[in-house]
Amino acid sequence: EAEVAQSPRYKITEKSQAVAFWCDPISGHATLYWYRQILGQGPELLVQFQDESVVDDSQLPKDRFSAERLKGVDSTLKIQPAELGDSAMYLCASSRDRVTDTQYFGPGTRLTVL
Amino acid sequence: GQQLNQSPQSMFIQEGEDVSMNCTSSSIFNTWLWYKQDPGEGPVLLIALYKAGELTSNGRLTAQFGITRKDSFLNISASIPSDVGIYFCAGLNNAGNMLTFGGGTRLMVKP
């Protein structure tokens, strides 16, 4: 069964450093999502791509976060500089298209900022 | 923004017991989804509901899409130890482009 791949699974960094997370969605899935999940809470959407285009980044802290999906396949989420409050699980999900409701999640990247 | 109130926040039950959890919203959703998340992993889709009043089963799991489109519940029958985890409801808005998650229900099962 096809899965969403994410790496790294765990990342520890010091505040003010730059970090990057990678996501490879299920093959053929046009829509890709990045979520942030703080411990004890549900995931919150950061950014949504349709192919290579950003369709919703209203919740992305653009002063320090950036996301790209240059070829409309895999995607990178970057934080620069990282802050203590960025410690969370970063989840990537994909779906066949924007209207399709079934989002499949990857295993996530657990970020700890010291 | 939209918010989903999920209850209970946690449950500690005996193996074999039935479990019920629910979500309510101040807004209408077109689709309700239920996910399970194990520690250190991403959420896994359990059940999807597409129509108001719909009742759907997946093995020992049963979920319903409320008539008002503002609520949903999930039942687990005859719980087993592997049911342990965090269960999240999620609602998809009318435009079909925003998935909002509840706060989760942590289920613990005593063998």
Short mmCIF file of N, CA and C in Angstrom, two decimals, chain B:
data_model
loop_
_atom_site.label_atom_id
_atom_site.label_comp_id
_atom_site.label_asym_id
_atom_site.label_seq_id
_atom_site.Cartn_x
_atom_site.Cartn_y
_atom_site.Cartn_z
N GLY B 1 -11.93 31.19 14.03
CA GLY B 1 -12.00 30.08 13.08
C GLY B 1 -12.86 28.96 13.58
N GLN B 2 -13.02 27.97 12.75
CA GLN B 2 -13.85 26.83 13.14
C GLN B 2 -13.18 26.06 14.27
N GLN B 3 -13.99 25.54 15.17
CA GLN B 3 -13.47 24.74 16.26
C GLN B 3 -14.32 23.51 16.43
N LEU B 4 -13.66 22.40 16.74
CA LEU B 4 -14.36 21.17 17.05
C LEU B 4 -14.12 20.82 18.50
N ASN B 5 -15.19 20.57 19.21
CA ASN B 5 -15.10 20.17 20.61
C ASN B 5 -15.26 18.66 20.67
N GLN B 6 -14.21 18.00 21.11
CA GLN B 6 -14.23 16.54 21.15
C GLN B 6 -14.23 16.09 22.60
N SER B 7 -15.09 15.10 22.90
CA SER B 7 -15.16 14.60 24.27
C SER B 7 -15.42 13.09 24.28
N PRO B 8 -14.98 12.41 25.33
CA PRO B 8 -14.17 12.96 26.41
C PRO B 8 -12.72 13.16 25.98
N GLN B 9 -11.95 13.85 26.80
CA GLN B 9 -10.54 14.05 26.47
C GLN B 9 -9.76 12.78 26.65
N SER B 10 -10.17 11.96 27.61
CA SER B 10 -9.49 10.69 27.82
C SER B 10 -10.46 9.69 28.43
N MET B 11 -10.16 8.40 28.18
CA MET B 11 -10.98 7.32 28.70
C MET B 11 -10.07 6.18 29.11
N PHE B 12 -10.37 5.58 30.25
CA PHE B 12 -9.63 4.41 30.71
C PHE B 12 -10.65 3.31 30.95
N ILE B 13 -10.62 2.28 30.12
CA ILE B 13 -11.68 1.28 30.18
C ILE B 13 -11.07 -0.12 30.29
N GLN B 14 -11.94 -1.05 30.60
CA GLN B 14 -11.56 -2.45 30.70
C GLN B 14 -11.70 -3.10 29.33
N GLU B 15 -10.79 -4.00 29.02
CA GLU B 15 -10.89 -4.75 27.76
C GLU B 15 -12.26 -5.40 27.66
N GLY B 16 -12.86 -5.32 26.47
CA GLY B 16 -14.17 -5.90 26.25
C GLY B 16 -15.31 -4.90 26.35
N GLU B 17 -15.03 -3.75 26.97
CA GLU B 17 -16.08 -2.73 27.09
C GLU B 17 -16.27 -1.98 25.77
N ASP B 18 -17.45 -1.40 25.63
CA ASP B 18 -17.71 -0.54 24.48
C ASP B 18 -17.31 0.90 24.82
N VAL B 19 -16.96 1.65 23.77
CA VAL B 19 -16.47 3.02 23.94
C VAL B 19 -17.27 3.95 23.03
N SER B 20 -17.54 5.13 23.52
CA SER B 20 -18.22 6.12 22.69
C SER B 20 -17.57 7.48 22.88
N MET B 21 -17.33 8.17 21.79
CA MET B 21 -16.76 9.52 21.83
C MET B 21 -17.46 10.36 20.78
N ASN B 22 -17.46 11.69 20.98
CA ASN B 22 -18.19 12.52 20.03
C ASN B 22 -17.51 13.85 19.80
N CYS B 23 -17.96 14.48 18.74
CA CYS B 23 -17.45 15.80 18.34
C CYS B 23 -18.61 16.70 18.02
N THR B 24 -18.51 17.95 18.44
CA THR B 24 -19.52 18.94 18.09
C THR B 24 -18.84 20.18 17.56
N SER B 25 -19.57 20.87 16.71
CA SER B 25 -19.01 22.06 16.07
C SER B 25 -20.05 23.17 16.04
N SER B 26 -19.57 24.39 15.98
CA SER B 26 -20.47 25.53 15.81
C SER B 26 -20.77 25.76 14.33
N SER B 27 -20.01 25.06 13.47
CA SER B 27 -20.17 25.24 12.03
C SER B 27 -20.60 23.93 11.39
N ILE B 28 -21.16 24.06 10.21
CA ILE B 28 -21.58 22.89 9.43
C ILE B 28 -20.40 22.34 8.66
N PHE B 29 -20.29 21.02 8.61
CA PHE B 29 -19.27 20.37 7.80
C PHE B 29 -19.93 19.48 6.76
N ASN B 30 -19.27 19.36 5.61
CA ASN B 30 -19.77 18.49 4.54
C ASN B 30 -19.35 17.04 4.74
N THR B 31 -18.23 16.86 5.43
CA THR B 31 -17.68 15.54 5.63
C THR B 31 -17.11 15.45 7.04
N TRP B 32 -17.33 14.32 7.68
CA TRP B 32 -16.71 14.05 8.97
C TRP B 32 -15.77 12.86 8.81
N LEU B 33 -14.60 12.97 9.41
CA LEU B 33 -13.62 11.90 9.36
C LEU B 33 -13.19 11.56 10.77
N TRP B 34 -12.88 10.29 10.97
CA TRP B 34 -12.32 9.85 12.25
C TRP B 34 -10.97 9.20 12.00
N TYR B 35 -9.96 9.67 12.74
CA TYR B 35 -8.60 9.17 12.63
C TYR B 35 -8.14 8.59 13.96
N LYS B 36 -7.19 7.66 13.88
CA LYS B 36 -6.51 7.16 15.08
C LYS B 36 -5.03 7.45 14.94
N GLN B 37 -4.42 7.90 16.02
CA GLN B 37 -3.00 8.21 16.00
C GLN B 37 -2.29 7.47 17.12
N ASP B 38 -1.29 6.69 16.75
CA ASP B 38 -0.45 6.02 17.74
C ASP B 38 0.72 6.93 18.08
N PRO B 39 1.32 6.76 19.25
CA PRO B 39 2.43 7.64 19.66
C PRO B 39 3.54 7.67 18.62
N GLY B 40 3.96 8.88 18.25
CA GLY B 40 5.07 9.04 17.32
C GLY B 40 4.76 8.75 15.87
N GLU B 41 3.47 8.55 15.57
CA GLU B 41 3.06 8.26 14.21
C GLU B 41 2.05 9.28 13.71
N GLY B 42 1.79 9.27 12.41
CA GLY B 42 0.78 10.14 11.86
C GLY B 42 -0.61 9.54 12.02
N PRO B 43 -1.66 10.36 11.91
CA PRO B 43 -3.02 9.85 12.02
C PRO B 43 -3.36 8.90 10.87
N VAL B 44 -4.13 7.89 11.18
CA VAL B 44 -4.58 6.91 10.20
C VAL B 44 -6.10 7.00 10.10
N LEU B 45 -6.60 7.12 8.87
CA LEU B 45 -8.04 7.25 8.68
C LEU B 45 -8.76 5.96 9.05
N LEU B 46 -9.82 6.11 9.86
CA LEU B 46 -10.64 4.96 10.27
C LEU B 46 -11.95 4.91 9.49
N ILE B 47 -12.67 6.01 9.51
CA ILE B 47 -13.99 6.07 8.89
C ILE B 47 -14.21 7.46 8.30
N ALA B 48 -14.86 7.51 7.14
CA ALA B 48 -15.25 8.76 6.50
C ALA B 48 -16.77 8.79 6.34
N LEU B 49 -17.38 9.93 6.65
CA LEU B 49 -18.83 10.09 6.56
C LEU B 49 -19.13 11.26 5.64
N TYR B 50 -20.04 11.04 4.68
CA TYR B 50 -20.25 12.03 3.63
C TYR B 50 -21.63 12.67 3.63
N LYS B 51 -22.59 12.03 4.31
CA LYS B 51 -23.96 12.54 4.25
C LYS B 51 -24.56 12.64 5.63
N ALA B 52 -25.32 13.70 5.87
CA ALA B 52 -25.99 13.88 7.15
C ALA B 52 -26.87 12.67 7.44
N GLY B 53 -26.76 12.17 8.68
CA GLY B 53 -27.53 11.00 9.09
C GLY B 53 -26.85 9.68 8.77
N GLU B 54 -25.79 9.71 7.98
CA GLU B 54 -25.11 8.48 7.57
C GLU B 54 -24.53 7.74 8.77
N LEU B 55 -24.71 6.44 8.78
CA LEU B 55 -24.14 5.56 9.80
C LEU B 55 -23.24 4.57 9.09
N THR B 56 -21.97 4.54 9.44
CA THR B 56 -21.00 3.70 8.74
C THR B 56 -20.22 2.86 9.73
N SER B 57 -19.98 1.60 9.35
CA SER B 57 -19.22 0.70 10.22
C SER B 57 -17.95 0.24 9.53
N ASN B 58 -16.93 -0.01 10.34
CA ASN B 58 -15.67 -0.56 9.87
C ASN B 58 -15.20 -1.53 10.95
N GLY B 59 -15.59 -2.79 10.79
CA GLY B 59 -15.27 -3.77 11.83
C GLY B 59 -16.00 -3.46 13.11
N ARG B 60 -15.24 -3.27 14.18
CA ARG B 60 -15.85 -2.98 15.48
C ARG B 60 -16.14 -1.49 15.66
N LEU B 61 -15.82 -0.70 14.66
CA LEU B 61 -16.04 0.74 14.73
C LEU B 61 -17.32 1.13 14.00
N THR B 62 -18.08 2.03 14.61
CA THR B 62 -19.27 2.58 13.98
C THR B 62 -19.26 4.08 14.20
N ALA B 63 -19.54 4.84 13.16
CA ALA B 63 -19.57 6.29 13.27
C ALA B 63 -20.81 6.82 12.59
N GLN B 64 -21.29 7.97 13.09
CA GLN B 64 -22.46 8.59 12.50
C GLN B 64 -22.24 10.07 12.26
N PHE B 65 -22.77 10.53 11.16
CA PHE B 65 -22.76 11.93 10.75
C PHE B 65 -24.08 12.52 11.26
N GLY B 66 -24.02 13.49 12.16
CA GLY B 66 -25.22 14.04 12.75
C GLY B 66 -26.13 14.72 11.74
N ILE B 67 -27.43 14.67 12.02
CA ILE B 67 -28.43 15.26 11.13
C ILE B 67 -28.21 16.75 10.92
N THR B 68 -27.78 17.44 11.96
CA THR B 68 -27.56 18.89 11.86
C THR B 68 -26.27 19.22 11.12
N ARG B 69 -25.45 18.20 10.82
CA ARG B 69 -24.13 18.34 10.18
C ARG B 69 -23.13 19.05 11.07
N LYS B 70 -23.46 19.20 12.35
CA LYS B 70 -22.57 19.87 13.29
C LYS B 70 -21.98 18.91 14.32
N ASP B 71 -22.26 17.61 14.17
CA ASP B 71 -21.72 16.69 15.15
C ASP B 71 -21.55 15.29 14.56
N SER B 72 -20.73 14.50 15.25
CA SER B 72 -20.49 13.13 14.84
C SER B 72 -20.06 12.34 16.06
N PHE B 73 -20.34 11.04 16.03
CA PHE B 73 -19.84 10.21 17.13
C PHE B 73 -19.16 8.96 16.56
N LEU B 74 -18.30 8.40 17.40
CA LEU B 74 -17.59 7.16 17.06
C LEU B 74 -17.78 6.18 18.20
N ASN B 75 -18.21 4.97 17.86
CA ASN B 75 -18.33 3.90 18.85
C ASN B 75 -17.34 2.80 18.52
N ILE B 76 -16.74 2.24 19.55
CA ILE B 76 -15.88 1.07 19.41
C ILE B 76 -16.48 -0.01 20.29
N SER B 77 -16.80 -1.14 19.69
CA SER B 77 -17.39 -2.23 20.47
C SER B 77 -16.32 -3.24 20.87
N ALA B 78 -16.53 -3.85 22.02
CA ALA B 78 -15.66 -4.92 22.51
C ALA B 78 -14.19 -4.53 22.40
N SER B 79 -13.79 -3.51 23.11
CA SER B 79 -12.44 -2.96 22.98
C SER B 79 -11.37 -4.01 23.29
N ILE B 80 -10.24 -3.85 22.61
CA ILE B 80 -9.08 -4.72 22.81
C ILE B 80 -7.86 -3.84 23.08
N PRO B 81 -6.79 -4.41 23.61
CA PRO B 81 -5.62 -3.59 23.96
C PRO B 81 -5.06 -2.77 22.80
N SER B 82 -5.13 -3.28 21.59
CA SER B 82 -4.56 -2.54 20.45
C SER B 82 -5.42 -1.34 20.04
N ASP B 83 -6.56 -1.15 20.67
CA ASP B 83 -7.35 0.05 20.42
C ASP B 83 -6.76 1.28 21.11
N VAL B 84 -5.79 1.06 21.95
CA VAL B 84 -5.14 2.17 22.66
C VAL B 84 -4.57 3.17 21.66
N GLY B 85 -4.79 4.44 21.93
CA GLY B 85 -4.27 5.49 21.06
C GLY B 85 -5.09 6.75 21.23
N ILE B 86 -4.85 7.70 20.36
CA ILE B 86 -5.61 8.94 20.39
C ILE B 86 -6.51 9.00 19.16
N TYR B 87 -7.77 9.24 19.38
CA TYR B 87 -8.75 9.29 18.30
C TYR B 87 -9.12 10.75 18.04
N PHE B 88 -9.04 11.12 16.78
CA PHE B 88 -9.36 12.49 16.38
C PHE B 88 -10.55 12.49 15.42
N CYS B 89 -11.48 13.42 15.65
CA CYS B 89 -12.48 13.70 14.64
C CYS B 89 -11.94 14.85 13.79
N ALA B 90 -12.43 14.96 12.58
CA ALA B 90 -12.03 16.06 11.70
C ALA B 90 -13.20 16.36 10.77
N GLY B 91 -13.41 17.65 10.54
CA GLY B 91 -14.49 18.07 9.66
C GLY B 91 -13.94 18.80 8.45
N LEU B 92 -14.51 18.50 7.30
CA LEU B 92 -14.12 19.15 6.05
C LEU B 92 -15.14 20.22 5.72
N ASN B 93 -14.66 21.44 5.45
CA ASN B 93 -15.59 22.55 5.25
C ASN B 93 -16.30 22.44 3.90
N ASN B 94 -17.24 23.35 3.67
CA ASN B 94 -18.06 23.29 2.46
C ASN B 94 -17.24 23.42 1.19
N ALA B 95 -16.18 24.20 1.24
CA ALA B 95 -15.35 24.38 0.06
C ALA B 95 -14.48 23.16 -0.21
N GLY B 96 -14.41 22.26 0.75
CA GLY B 96 -13.64 21.04 0.57
C GLY B 96 -12.14 21.24 0.62
N ASN B 97 -11.69 22.34 1.23
CA ASN B 97 -10.26 22.60 1.22
C ASN B 97 -9.67 22.83 2.60
N MET B 98 -10.47 22.67 3.65
CA MET B 98 -9.96 22.92 5.00
C MET B 98 -10.44 21.81 5.92
N LEU B 99 -9.47 21.07 6.48
CA LEU B 99 -9.78 20.01 7.42
C LEU B 99 -9.46 20.52 8.81
N THR B 100 -10.48 20.54 9.68
CA THR B 100 -10.31 21.01 11.05
C THR B 100 -10.40 19.83 11.99
N PHE B 101 -9.42 19.72 12.89
CA PHE B 101 -9.36 18.58 13.81
C PHE B 101 -9.88 18.96 15.19
N GLY B 102 -10.48 17.96 15.86
CA GLY B 102 -10.80 18.10 17.26
C GLY B 102 -9.56 17.92 18.11
N GLY B 103 -9.71 18.06 19.41
CA GLY B 103 -8.57 17.99 20.32
C GLY B 103 -8.12 16.57 20.65
N GLY B 104 -8.90 15.58 20.24
CA GLY B 104 -8.51 14.20 20.45
C GLY B 104 -9.09 13.58 21.71
N THR B 105 -9.30 12.28 21.65
CA THR B 105 -9.71 11.47 22.81
C THR B 105 -8.66 10.40 23.01
N ARG B 106 -8.01 10.43 24.17
CA ARG B 106 -6.98 9.43 24.48
C ARG B 106 -7.66 8.22 25.11
N LEU B 107 -7.50 7.08 24.43
CA LEU B 107 -8.13 5.85 24.92
C LEU B 107 -7.08 4.92 25.51
N MET B 108 -7.34 4.48 26.71
CA MET B 108 -6.47 3.50 27.36
C MET B 108 -7.32 2.28 27.71
N VAL B 109 -6.82 1.09 27.40
CA VAL B 109 -7.55 -0.15 27.61
C VAL B 109 -6.77 -1.04 28.56
N LYS B 110 -7.42 -1.43 29.63
CA LYS B 110 -6.78 -2.31 30.61
C LYS B 110 -7.09 -3.75 30.27
N PRO B 111 -6.06 -4.56 30.08
CA PRO B 111 -6.29 -5.97 29.72
C PRO B 111 -7.01 -6.73 30.82
#
